C-alpha positions as CSV (number, residue, x, y, z in Angstrom):
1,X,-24.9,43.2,-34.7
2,X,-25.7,47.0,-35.6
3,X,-23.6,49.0,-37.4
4,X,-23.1,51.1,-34.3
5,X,-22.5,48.0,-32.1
6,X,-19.5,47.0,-34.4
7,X,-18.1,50.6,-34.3
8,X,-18.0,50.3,-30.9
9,X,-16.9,47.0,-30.6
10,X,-13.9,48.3,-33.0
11,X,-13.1,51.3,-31.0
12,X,-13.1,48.9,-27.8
13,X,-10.4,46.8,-29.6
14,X,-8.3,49.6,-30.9
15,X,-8.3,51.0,-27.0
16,X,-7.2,47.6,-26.1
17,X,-4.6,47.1,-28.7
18,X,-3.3,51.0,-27.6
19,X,-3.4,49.8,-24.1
20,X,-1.2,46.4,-24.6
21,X,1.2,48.8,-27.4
22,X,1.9,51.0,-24.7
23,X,2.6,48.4,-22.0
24,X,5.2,46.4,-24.7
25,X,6.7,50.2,-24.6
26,X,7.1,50.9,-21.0
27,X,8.1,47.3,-20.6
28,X,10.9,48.3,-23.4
29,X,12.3,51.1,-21.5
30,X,12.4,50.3,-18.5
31,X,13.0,46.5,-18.0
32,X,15.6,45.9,-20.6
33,X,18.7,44.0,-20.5
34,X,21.3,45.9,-22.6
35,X,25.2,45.1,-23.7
36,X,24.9,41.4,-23.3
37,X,28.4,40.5,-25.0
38,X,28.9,43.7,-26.1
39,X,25.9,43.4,-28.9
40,X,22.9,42.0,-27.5
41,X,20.1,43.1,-25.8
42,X,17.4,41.2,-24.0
43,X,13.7,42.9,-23.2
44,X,10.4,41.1,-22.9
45,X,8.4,43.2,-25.1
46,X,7.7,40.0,-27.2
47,X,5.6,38.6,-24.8
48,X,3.2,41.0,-24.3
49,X,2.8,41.1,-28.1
50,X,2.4,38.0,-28.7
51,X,-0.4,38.0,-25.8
52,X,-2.2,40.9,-28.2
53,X,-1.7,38.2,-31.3
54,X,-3.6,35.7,-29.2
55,X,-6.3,38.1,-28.4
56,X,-6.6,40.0,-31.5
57,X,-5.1,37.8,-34.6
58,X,-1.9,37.7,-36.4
59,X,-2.7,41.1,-38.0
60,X,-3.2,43.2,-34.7
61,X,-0.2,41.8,-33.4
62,X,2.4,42.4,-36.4
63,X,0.5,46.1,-36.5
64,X,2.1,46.2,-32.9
65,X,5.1,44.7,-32.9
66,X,6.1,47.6,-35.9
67,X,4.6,50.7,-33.7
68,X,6.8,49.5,-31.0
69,X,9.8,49.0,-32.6
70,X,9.3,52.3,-34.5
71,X,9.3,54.5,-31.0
72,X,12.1,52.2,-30.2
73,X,14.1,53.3,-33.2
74,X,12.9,57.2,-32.4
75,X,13.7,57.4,-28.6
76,X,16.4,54.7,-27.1
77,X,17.8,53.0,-30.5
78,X,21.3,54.5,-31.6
79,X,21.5,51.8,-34.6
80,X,19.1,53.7,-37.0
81,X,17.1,52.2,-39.7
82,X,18.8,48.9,-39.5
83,X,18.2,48.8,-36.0
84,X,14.5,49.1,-36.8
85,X,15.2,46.0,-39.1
86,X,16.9,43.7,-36.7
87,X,14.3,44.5,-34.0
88,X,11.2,44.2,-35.9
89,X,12.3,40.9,-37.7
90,X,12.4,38.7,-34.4
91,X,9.2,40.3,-32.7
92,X,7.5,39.8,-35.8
93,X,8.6,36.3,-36.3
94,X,8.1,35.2,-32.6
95,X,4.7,37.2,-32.9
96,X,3.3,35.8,-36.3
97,X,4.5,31.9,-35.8
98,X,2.8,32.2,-33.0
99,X,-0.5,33.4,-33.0
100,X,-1.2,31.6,-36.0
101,X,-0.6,28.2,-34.8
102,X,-2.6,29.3,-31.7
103,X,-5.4,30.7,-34.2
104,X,-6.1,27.5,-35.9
105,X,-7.6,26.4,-32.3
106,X,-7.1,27.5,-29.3
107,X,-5.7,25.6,-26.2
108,X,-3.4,25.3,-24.3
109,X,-1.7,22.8,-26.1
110,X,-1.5,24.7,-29.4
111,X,-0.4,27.9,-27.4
112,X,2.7,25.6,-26.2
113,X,3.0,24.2,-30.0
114,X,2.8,27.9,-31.1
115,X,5.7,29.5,-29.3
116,X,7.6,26.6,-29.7
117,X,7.7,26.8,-33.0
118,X,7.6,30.6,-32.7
119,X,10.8,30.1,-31.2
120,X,12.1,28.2,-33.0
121,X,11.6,30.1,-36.2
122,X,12.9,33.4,-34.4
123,X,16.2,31.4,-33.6
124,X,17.0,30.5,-37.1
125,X,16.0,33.5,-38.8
126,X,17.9,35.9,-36.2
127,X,21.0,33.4,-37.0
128,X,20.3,34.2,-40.7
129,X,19.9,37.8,-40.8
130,X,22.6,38.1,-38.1
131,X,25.2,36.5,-40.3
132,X,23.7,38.9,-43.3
133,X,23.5,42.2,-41.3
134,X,26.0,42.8,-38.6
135,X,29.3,42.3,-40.7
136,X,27.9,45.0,-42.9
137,X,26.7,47.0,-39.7
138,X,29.7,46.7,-37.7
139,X,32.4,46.3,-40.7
140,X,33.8,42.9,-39.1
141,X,34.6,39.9,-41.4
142,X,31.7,37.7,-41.3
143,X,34.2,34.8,-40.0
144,X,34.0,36.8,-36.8
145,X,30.2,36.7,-36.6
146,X,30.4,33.1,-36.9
147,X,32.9,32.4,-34.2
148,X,30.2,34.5,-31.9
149,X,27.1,32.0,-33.0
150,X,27.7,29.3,-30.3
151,X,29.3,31.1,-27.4
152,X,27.1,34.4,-27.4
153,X,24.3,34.1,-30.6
154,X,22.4,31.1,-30.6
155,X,22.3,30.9,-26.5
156,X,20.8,34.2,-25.9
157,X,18.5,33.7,-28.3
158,X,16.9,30.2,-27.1
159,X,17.0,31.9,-23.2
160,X,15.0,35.0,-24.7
161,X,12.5,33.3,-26.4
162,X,12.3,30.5,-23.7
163,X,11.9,33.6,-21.0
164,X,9.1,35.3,-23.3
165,X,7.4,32.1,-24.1
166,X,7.2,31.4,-20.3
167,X,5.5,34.9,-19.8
168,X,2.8,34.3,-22.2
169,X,2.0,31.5,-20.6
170,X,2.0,32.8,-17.2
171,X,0.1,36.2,-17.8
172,X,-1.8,36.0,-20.9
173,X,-4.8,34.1,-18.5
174,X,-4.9,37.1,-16.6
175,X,-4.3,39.5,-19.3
176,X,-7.6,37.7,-20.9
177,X,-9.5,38.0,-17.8
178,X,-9.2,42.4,-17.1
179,X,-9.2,42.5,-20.9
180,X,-13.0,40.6,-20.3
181,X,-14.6,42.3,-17.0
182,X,-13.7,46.0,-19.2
183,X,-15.4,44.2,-22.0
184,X,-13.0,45.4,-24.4
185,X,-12.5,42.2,-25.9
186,X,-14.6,41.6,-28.7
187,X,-17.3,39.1,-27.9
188,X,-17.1,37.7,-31.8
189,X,-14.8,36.9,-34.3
190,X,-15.0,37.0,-38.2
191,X,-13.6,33.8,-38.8
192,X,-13.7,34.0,-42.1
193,X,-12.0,37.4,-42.5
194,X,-9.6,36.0,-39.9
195,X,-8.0,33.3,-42.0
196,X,-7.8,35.1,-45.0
197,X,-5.9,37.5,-43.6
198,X,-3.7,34.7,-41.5
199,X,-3.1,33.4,-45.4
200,X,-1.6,36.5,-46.7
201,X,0.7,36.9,-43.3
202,X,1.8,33.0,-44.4
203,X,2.4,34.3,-47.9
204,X,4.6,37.0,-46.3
205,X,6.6,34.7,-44.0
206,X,7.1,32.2,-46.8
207,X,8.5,35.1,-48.5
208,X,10.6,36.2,-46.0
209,X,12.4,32.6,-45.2
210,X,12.8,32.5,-49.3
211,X,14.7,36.0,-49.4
212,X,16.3,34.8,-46.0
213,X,18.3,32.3,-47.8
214,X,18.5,33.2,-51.5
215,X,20.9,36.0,-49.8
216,X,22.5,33.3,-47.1
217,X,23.4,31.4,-50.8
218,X,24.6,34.1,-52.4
219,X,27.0,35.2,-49.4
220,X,28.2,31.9,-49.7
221,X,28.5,31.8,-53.2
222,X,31.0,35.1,-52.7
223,X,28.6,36.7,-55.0
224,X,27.6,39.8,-51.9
């Protein structure tokens, strides 16, 4: 391939990324689910970022997931920087866990393994952060945060990653497919610049989980 064949081929992928950006956006605005218990809000912008991770890589798709909940935080967000934070964690968790299970080979089978574990991983680190962040956000004991886990928390989280994981599934064939006949899907990938770069998004997400609970001790530990 040319050096003008892979510019283009580039340019074709950035379009496409813009294009599936923009669609997590207006999906965002307009078919969120806010004030669920008072504190929660569902939207299904995960799932049409985690379709970019499986088309793009783990990179593309964390590079997404951040523009998005950026114009979140600018436009329709009241809650600020640490909004940004408790927005951006999940997507990028659902997003990352993902893709790169789905990366390694990809079927349908490691798609399912993917967001599984995807979910999963989003579940307990939303729990996590939850108990770290919203006493300090909303100046409530964290006692009171706990008491919300099982009623409110932890449910709304498994149905929101169950609904998004069951929207991949059902449009990311199709997503493929236009994505194809406009031929802005690249026809190749760099496998080997692929996994390095899925190594240093591991690196990150180990890093993450470790500073997840050092902090999750030390709240215990009456230390914060």
């Amino acid at each position: 391939m040319t050096k003008t064949e892979k510019r283009t081929q580039r340019i074709k992928m950035l379009c496409a990324m813009a294009m599936l950006t923009a669609l997590a956006i207006v999906v965002d605005f307009f078919l969120r689910i806010p004030n669920i218990g008072g504190i929660l809000t569902y939207e299904p912008k995960d799932a049409v970022l985690t379709i970019g991770a499986f088309i793009f890589g783990v990179v593309p798709g964390l590079i997404m997931s951040f523009v998005v909940c950026l114009v979140e935080m600018l436009t329709i967000s009241t809650t600020g920087p640490i909004g940004l934070l408790m927005n951006f964690l999940p997507s990028a968790v659902f997003v990352v866990v993902s893709s790169l299970i789905y990366h390694r080979r990809k079927t349908l089978s490691r798609a399912i393994i993917g967001l599984v574990a995807g979910s999963l991983s989003m579940v307990i680190i939303m729990l996590l952060w939850n108990y770290i962040i919203t006493p300090i956000y909303m100046g409530v004991p964290r006692e009171a945060v706990l008491e919300l886990f099982l009623p409110l928390i932890i449910p709304f989280n498994v149905i929101k990653v169950a609904l998004n994981s069951a929207l991949v599934l059902f449009l990311y064939k199709g997503v493929v497919t236009a994505l194809r006949k406009s031929r802005l899907i690249p026809t190749r990938e760099d496998n080997d610049t692929e996994k390095k770069k899925n190594t240093i998004i591991m690196v990150c997400a180990s890093a993450l989980l470790t500073v997840t609970f050092i902090l999750v001790l030390l709240i215990f530990a009456k230390i914060i």
